PDB file of C-alpha atoms in Angstrom:
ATOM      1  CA  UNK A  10     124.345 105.308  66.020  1.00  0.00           C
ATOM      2  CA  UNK A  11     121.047 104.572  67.538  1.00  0.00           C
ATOM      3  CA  UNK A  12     120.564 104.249  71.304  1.00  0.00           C
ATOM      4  CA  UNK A  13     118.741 102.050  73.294  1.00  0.00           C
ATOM      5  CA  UNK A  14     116.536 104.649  74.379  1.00  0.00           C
ATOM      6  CA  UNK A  15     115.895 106.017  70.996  1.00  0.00           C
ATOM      7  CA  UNK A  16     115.274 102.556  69.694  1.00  0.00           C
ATOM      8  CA  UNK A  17     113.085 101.397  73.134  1.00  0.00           C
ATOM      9  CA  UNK A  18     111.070 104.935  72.235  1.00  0.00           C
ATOM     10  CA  UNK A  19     110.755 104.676  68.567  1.00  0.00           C
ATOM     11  CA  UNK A  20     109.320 100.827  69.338  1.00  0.00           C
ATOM     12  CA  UNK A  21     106.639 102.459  71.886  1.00  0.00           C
ATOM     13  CA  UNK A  22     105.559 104.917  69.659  1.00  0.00           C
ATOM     14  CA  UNK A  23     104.925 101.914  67.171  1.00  0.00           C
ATOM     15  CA  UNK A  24     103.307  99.826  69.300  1.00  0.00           C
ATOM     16  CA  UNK A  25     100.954 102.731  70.297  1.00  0.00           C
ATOM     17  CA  UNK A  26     100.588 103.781  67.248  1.00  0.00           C
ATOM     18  CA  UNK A  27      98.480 100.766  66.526  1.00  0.00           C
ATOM     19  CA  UNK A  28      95.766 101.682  68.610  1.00  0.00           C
ATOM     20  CA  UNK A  29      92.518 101.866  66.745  1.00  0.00           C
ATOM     21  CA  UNK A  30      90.649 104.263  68.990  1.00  0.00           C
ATOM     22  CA  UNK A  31      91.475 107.792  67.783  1.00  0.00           C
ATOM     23  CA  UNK A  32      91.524 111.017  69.982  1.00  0.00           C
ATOM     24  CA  UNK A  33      91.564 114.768  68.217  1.00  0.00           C
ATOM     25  CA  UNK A  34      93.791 117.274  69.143  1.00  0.00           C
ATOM     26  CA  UNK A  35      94.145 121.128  68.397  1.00  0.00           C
ATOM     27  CA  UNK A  36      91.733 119.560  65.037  1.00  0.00           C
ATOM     28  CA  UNK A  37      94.285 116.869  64.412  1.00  0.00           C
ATOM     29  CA  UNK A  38      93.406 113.066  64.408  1.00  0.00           C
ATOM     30  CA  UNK A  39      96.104 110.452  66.807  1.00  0.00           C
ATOM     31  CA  UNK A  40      95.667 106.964  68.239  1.00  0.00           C
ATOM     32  CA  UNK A  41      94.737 107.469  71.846  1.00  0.00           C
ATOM     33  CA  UNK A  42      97.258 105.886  73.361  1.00  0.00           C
ATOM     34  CA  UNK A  43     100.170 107.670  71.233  1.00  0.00           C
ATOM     35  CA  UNK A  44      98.692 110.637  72.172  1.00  0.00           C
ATOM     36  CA  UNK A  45      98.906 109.775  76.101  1.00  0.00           C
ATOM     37  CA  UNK A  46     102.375 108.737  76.038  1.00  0.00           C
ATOM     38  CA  UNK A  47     104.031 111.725  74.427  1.00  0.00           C
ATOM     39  CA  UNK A  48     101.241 113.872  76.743  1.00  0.00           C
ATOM     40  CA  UNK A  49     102.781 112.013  79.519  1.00  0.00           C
ATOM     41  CA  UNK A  50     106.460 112.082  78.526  1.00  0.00           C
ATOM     42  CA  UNK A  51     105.991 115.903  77.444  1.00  0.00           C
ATOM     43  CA  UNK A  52     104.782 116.503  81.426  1.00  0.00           C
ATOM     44  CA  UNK A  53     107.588 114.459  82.999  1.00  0.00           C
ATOM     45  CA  UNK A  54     109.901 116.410  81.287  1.00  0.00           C
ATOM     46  CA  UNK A  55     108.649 119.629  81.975  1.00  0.00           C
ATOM     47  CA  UNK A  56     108.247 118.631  85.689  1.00  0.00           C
ATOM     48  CA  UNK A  57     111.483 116.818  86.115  1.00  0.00           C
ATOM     49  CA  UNK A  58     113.860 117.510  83.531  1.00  0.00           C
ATOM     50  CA  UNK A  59     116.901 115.318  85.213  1.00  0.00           C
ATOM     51  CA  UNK A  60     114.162 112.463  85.561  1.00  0.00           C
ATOM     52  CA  UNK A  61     116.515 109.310  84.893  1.00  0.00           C
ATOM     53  CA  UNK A  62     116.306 107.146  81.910  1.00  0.00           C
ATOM     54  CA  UNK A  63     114.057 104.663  83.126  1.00  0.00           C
ATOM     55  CA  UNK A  64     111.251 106.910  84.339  1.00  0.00           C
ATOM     56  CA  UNK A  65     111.544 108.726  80.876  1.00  0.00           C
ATOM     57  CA  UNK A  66     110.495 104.921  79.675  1.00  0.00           C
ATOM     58  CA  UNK A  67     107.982 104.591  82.058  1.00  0.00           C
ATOM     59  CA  UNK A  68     105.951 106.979  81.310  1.00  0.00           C
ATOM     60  CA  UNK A  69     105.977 106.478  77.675  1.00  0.00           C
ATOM     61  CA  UNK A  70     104.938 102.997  78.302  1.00  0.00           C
ATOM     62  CA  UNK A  71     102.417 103.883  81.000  1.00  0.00           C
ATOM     63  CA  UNK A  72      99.334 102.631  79.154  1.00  0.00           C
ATOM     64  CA  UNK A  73     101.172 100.630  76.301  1.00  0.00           C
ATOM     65  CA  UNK A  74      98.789  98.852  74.248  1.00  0.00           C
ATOM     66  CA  UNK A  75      95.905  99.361  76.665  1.00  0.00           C
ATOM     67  CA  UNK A  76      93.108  98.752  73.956  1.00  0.00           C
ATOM     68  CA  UNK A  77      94.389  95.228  73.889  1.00  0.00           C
ATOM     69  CA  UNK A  78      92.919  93.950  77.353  1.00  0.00           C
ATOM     70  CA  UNK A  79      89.528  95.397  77.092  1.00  0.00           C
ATOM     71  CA  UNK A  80      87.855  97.090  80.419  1.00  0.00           C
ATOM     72  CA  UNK A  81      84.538  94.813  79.218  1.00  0.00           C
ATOM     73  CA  UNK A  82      86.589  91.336  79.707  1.00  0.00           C
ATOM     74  CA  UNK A  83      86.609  91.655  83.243  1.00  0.00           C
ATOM     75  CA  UNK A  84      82.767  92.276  86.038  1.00  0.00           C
ATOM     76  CA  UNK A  85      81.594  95.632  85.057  1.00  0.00           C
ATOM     77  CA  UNK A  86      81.705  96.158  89.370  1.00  0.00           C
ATOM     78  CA  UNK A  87      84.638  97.967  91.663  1.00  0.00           C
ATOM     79  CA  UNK A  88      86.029  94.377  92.035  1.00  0.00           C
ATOM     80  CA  UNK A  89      86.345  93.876  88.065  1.00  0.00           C
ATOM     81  CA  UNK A  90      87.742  97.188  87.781  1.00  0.00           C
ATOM     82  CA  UNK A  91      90.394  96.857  90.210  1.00  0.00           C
ATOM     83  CA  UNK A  92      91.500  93.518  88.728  1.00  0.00           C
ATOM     84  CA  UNK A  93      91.682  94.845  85.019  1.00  0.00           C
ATOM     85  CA  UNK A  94      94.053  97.697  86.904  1.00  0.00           C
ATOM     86  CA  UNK A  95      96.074  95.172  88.318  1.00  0.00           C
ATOM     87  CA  UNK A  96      96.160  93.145  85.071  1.00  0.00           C
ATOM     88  CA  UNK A  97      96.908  96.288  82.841  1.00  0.00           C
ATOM     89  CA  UNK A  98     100.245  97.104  85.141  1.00  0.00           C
ATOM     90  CA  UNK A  99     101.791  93.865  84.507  1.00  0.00           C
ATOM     91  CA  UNK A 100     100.302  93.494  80.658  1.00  0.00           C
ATOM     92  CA  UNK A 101     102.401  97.180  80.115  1.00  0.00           C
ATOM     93  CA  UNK A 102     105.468  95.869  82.416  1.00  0.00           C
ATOM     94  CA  UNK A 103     105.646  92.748  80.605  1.00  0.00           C
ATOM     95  CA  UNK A 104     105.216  94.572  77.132  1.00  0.00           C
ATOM     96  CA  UNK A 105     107.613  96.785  77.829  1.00  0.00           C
ATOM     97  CA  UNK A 106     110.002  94.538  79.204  1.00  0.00           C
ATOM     98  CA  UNK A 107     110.288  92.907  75.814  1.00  0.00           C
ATOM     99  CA  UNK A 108     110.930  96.210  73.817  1.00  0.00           C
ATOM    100  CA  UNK A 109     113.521  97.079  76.117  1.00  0.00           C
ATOM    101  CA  UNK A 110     115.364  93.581  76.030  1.00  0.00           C
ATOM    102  CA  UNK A 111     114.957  94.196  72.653  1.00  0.00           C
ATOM    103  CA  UNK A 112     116.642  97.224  72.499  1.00  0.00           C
ATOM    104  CA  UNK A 113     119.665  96.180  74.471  1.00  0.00           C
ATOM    105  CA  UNK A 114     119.061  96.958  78.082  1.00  0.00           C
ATOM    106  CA  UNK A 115     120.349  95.202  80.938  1.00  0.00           C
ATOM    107  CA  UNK A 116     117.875  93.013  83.203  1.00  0.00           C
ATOM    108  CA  UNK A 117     118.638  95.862  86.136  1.00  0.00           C
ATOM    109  CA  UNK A 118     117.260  98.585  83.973  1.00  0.00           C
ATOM    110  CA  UNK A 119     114.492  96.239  82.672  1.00  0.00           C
ATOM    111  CA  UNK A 120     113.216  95.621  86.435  1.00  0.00           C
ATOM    112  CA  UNK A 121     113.405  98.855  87.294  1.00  0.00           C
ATOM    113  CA  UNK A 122     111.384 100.414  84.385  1.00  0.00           C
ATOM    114  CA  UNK A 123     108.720  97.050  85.028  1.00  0.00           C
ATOM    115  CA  UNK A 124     108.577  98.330  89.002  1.00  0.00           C
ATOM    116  CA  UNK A 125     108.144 101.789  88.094  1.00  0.00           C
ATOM    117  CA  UNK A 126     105.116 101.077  85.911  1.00  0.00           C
ATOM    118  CA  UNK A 127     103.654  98.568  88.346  1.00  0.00           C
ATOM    119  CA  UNK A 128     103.606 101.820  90.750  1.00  0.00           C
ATOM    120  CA  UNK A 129     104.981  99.878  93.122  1.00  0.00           C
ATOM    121  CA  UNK A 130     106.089 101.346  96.906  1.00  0.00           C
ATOM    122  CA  UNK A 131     104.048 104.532  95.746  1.00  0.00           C
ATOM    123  CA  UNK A 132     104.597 107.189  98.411  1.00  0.00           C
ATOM    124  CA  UNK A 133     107.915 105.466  99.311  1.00  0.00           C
ATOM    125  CA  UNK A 134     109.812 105.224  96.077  1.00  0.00           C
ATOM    126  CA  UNK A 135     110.632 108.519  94.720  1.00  0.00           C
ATOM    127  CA  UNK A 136     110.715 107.752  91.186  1.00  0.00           C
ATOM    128  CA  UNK A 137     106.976 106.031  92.072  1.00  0.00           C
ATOM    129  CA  UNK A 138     105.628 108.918  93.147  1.00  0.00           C
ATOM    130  CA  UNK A 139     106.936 111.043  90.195  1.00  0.00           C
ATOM    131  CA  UNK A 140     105.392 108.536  88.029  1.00  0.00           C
ATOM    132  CA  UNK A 141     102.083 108.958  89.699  1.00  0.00           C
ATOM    133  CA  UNK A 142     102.282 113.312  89.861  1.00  0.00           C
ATOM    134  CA  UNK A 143     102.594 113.112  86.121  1.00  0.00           C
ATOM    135  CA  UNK A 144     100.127 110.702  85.910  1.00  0.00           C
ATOM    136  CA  UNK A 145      97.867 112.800  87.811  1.00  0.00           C
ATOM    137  CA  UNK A 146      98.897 116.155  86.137  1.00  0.00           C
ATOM    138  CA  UNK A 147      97.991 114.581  82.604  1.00  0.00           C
ATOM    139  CA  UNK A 148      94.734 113.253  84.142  1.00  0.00           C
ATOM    140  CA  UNK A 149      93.828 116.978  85.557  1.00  0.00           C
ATOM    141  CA  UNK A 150      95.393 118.716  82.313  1.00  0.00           C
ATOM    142  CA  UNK A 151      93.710 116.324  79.297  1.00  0.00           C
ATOM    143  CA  UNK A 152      91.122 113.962  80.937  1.00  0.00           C
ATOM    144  CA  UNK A 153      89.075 115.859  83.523  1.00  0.00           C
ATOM    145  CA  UNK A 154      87.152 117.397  81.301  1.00  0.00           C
ATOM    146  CA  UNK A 155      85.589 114.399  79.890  1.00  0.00           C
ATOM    147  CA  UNK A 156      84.626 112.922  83.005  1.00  0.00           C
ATOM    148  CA  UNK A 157      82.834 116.337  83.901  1.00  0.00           C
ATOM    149  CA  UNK A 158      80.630 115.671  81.314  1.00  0.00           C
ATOM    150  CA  UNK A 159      79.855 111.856  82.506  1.00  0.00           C
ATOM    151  CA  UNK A 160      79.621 112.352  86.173  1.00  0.00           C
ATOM    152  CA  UNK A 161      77.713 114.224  88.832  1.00  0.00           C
ATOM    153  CA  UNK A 162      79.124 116.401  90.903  1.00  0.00           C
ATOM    154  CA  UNK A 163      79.623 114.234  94.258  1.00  0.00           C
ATOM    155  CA  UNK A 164      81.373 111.942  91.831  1.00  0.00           C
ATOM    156  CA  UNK A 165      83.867 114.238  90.791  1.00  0.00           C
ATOM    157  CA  UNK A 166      85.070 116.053  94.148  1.00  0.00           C
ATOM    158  CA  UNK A 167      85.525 112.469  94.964  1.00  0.00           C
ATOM    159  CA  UNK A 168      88.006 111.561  91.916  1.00  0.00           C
ATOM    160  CA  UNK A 169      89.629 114.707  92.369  1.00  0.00           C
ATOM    161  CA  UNK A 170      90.018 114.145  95.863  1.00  0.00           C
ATOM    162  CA  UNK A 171      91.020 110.900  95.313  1.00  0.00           C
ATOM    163  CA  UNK A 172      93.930 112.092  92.721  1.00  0.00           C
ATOM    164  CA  UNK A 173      94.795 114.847  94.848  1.00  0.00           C
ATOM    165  CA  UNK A 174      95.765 112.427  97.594  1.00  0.00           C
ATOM    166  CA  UNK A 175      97.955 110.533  95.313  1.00  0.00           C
ATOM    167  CA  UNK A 176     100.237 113.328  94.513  1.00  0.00           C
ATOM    168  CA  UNK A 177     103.135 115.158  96.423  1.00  0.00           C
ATOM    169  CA  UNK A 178     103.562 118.447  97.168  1.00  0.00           C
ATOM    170  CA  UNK A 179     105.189 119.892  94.311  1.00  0.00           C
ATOM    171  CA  UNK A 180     102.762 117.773  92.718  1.00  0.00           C
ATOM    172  CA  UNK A 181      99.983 119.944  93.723  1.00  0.00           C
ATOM    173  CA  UNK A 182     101.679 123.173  92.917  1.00  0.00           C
ATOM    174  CA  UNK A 183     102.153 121.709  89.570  1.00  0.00           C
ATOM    175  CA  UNK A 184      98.588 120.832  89.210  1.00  0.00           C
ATOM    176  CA  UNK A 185      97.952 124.734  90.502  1.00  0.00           C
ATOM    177  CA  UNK A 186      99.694 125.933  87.547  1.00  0.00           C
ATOM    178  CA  UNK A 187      97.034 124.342  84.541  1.00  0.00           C
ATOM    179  CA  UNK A 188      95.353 126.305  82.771  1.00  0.00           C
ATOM    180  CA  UNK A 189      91.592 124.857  83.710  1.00  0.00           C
ATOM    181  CA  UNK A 190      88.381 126.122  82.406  1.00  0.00           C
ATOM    182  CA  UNK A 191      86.787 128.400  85.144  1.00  0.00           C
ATOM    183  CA  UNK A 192      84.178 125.338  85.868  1.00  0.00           C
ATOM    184  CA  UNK A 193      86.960 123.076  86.272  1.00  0.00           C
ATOM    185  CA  UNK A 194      88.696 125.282  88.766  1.00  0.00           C
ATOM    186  CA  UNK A 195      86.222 125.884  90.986  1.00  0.00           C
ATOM    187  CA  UNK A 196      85.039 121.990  90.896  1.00  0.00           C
ATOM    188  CA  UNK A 197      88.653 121.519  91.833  1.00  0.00           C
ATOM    189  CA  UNK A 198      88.679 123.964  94.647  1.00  0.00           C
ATOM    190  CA  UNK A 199      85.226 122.601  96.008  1.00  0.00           C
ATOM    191  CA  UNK A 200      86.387 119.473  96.312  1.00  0.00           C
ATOM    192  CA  UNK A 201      89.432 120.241  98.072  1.00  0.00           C
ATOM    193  CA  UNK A 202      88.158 122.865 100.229  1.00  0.00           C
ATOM    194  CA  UNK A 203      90.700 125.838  98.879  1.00  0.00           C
TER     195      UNK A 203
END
């Protein structure tokens, strides 16, 4: 018999699936946003094996049909960008939500997973700030390198200083551990003064 999760993570993958913006990896073709979800899930679960069932949802629903509310919709300033964040935590909350109804959970479980991906009480909430070191662990693991190319280098110590300051401490020995480029590394190290 199917379970809820199986069913809530099957109906993720579906949804994500959908996206039309494709990313390669190791030479093979995947919508982005399928891609970041199992990245993300893969990391939790390496970092927290005993993470509980609704942070295992939460970070395959992290950036759930993200393409959908478009960055360009909103003032292309610090102000527009902060209110698409905001908007894009409840649009993936409230998608989610519906899945996991769906699927058979209880409104408990459904709140939870919804307050985990609205990072809310980050810093204060445990399962929050597990959220955010994976978050941050994919970012430093898959993503940097693409903003290396786009920014200068003031820019960058400041995102990674920024992201740095998000995580715990086992979150930075985590992010210690990846396997960076030698570049990387030492823009890392720069901009945290190691």
């Amino acid at each position: 018999m199917t379970t809820p999760f199986q069913k809530a993570s099957e109906w993720i993958d579906a949804e994500n699936a959908q996206d039309p913006n494709i990313e390669i990896d190791q030479n093979q073709e995947y919508p982005k946003e399928l891609l970041y979800s199992n990245r993300m899930y893969e990391r939790l679960m390496q970092f927290e094996p005993n993470a509980s069932e609704e942070i295992q949802i939460a970070s395959k629903a992290q950036h759930i049909c993200r393409w959908k509310v478009a960055r360009e919709s909103y003032p292309m300033d610090r102000v527009g960008y902060l209110k698409w964040r905001e908007e894009l935590k409840k649009f993936h909350a409230k998608t989610t939500a519906e899945i996991l109804q769906k699927a058979g959970y209880d409104q408990t479980f459904i709140d939870r997973v919804s307050f985990l991906i609205e990072k809310k009480l980050l810093k204060k909430d445990a399962e929050t700030q597990l959220l955010e070191d994976v978050i941050c662990l994919v970012f430093l693991e898959y993503y940097l390198e693409p903003f290396v190319h786009k920014h200068d280098d003031e820019k960058l110590k400041n995102i990674i200083k920024k992201t740095w300051d998000k995580m715990s401490e086992k979150g930075h020995q985590a992010a210690l551990q990846i396997n960076y480029s030698e570049e990387n590394l030492n823009l890392i190290k720069a901009s945290l003064g190691l």
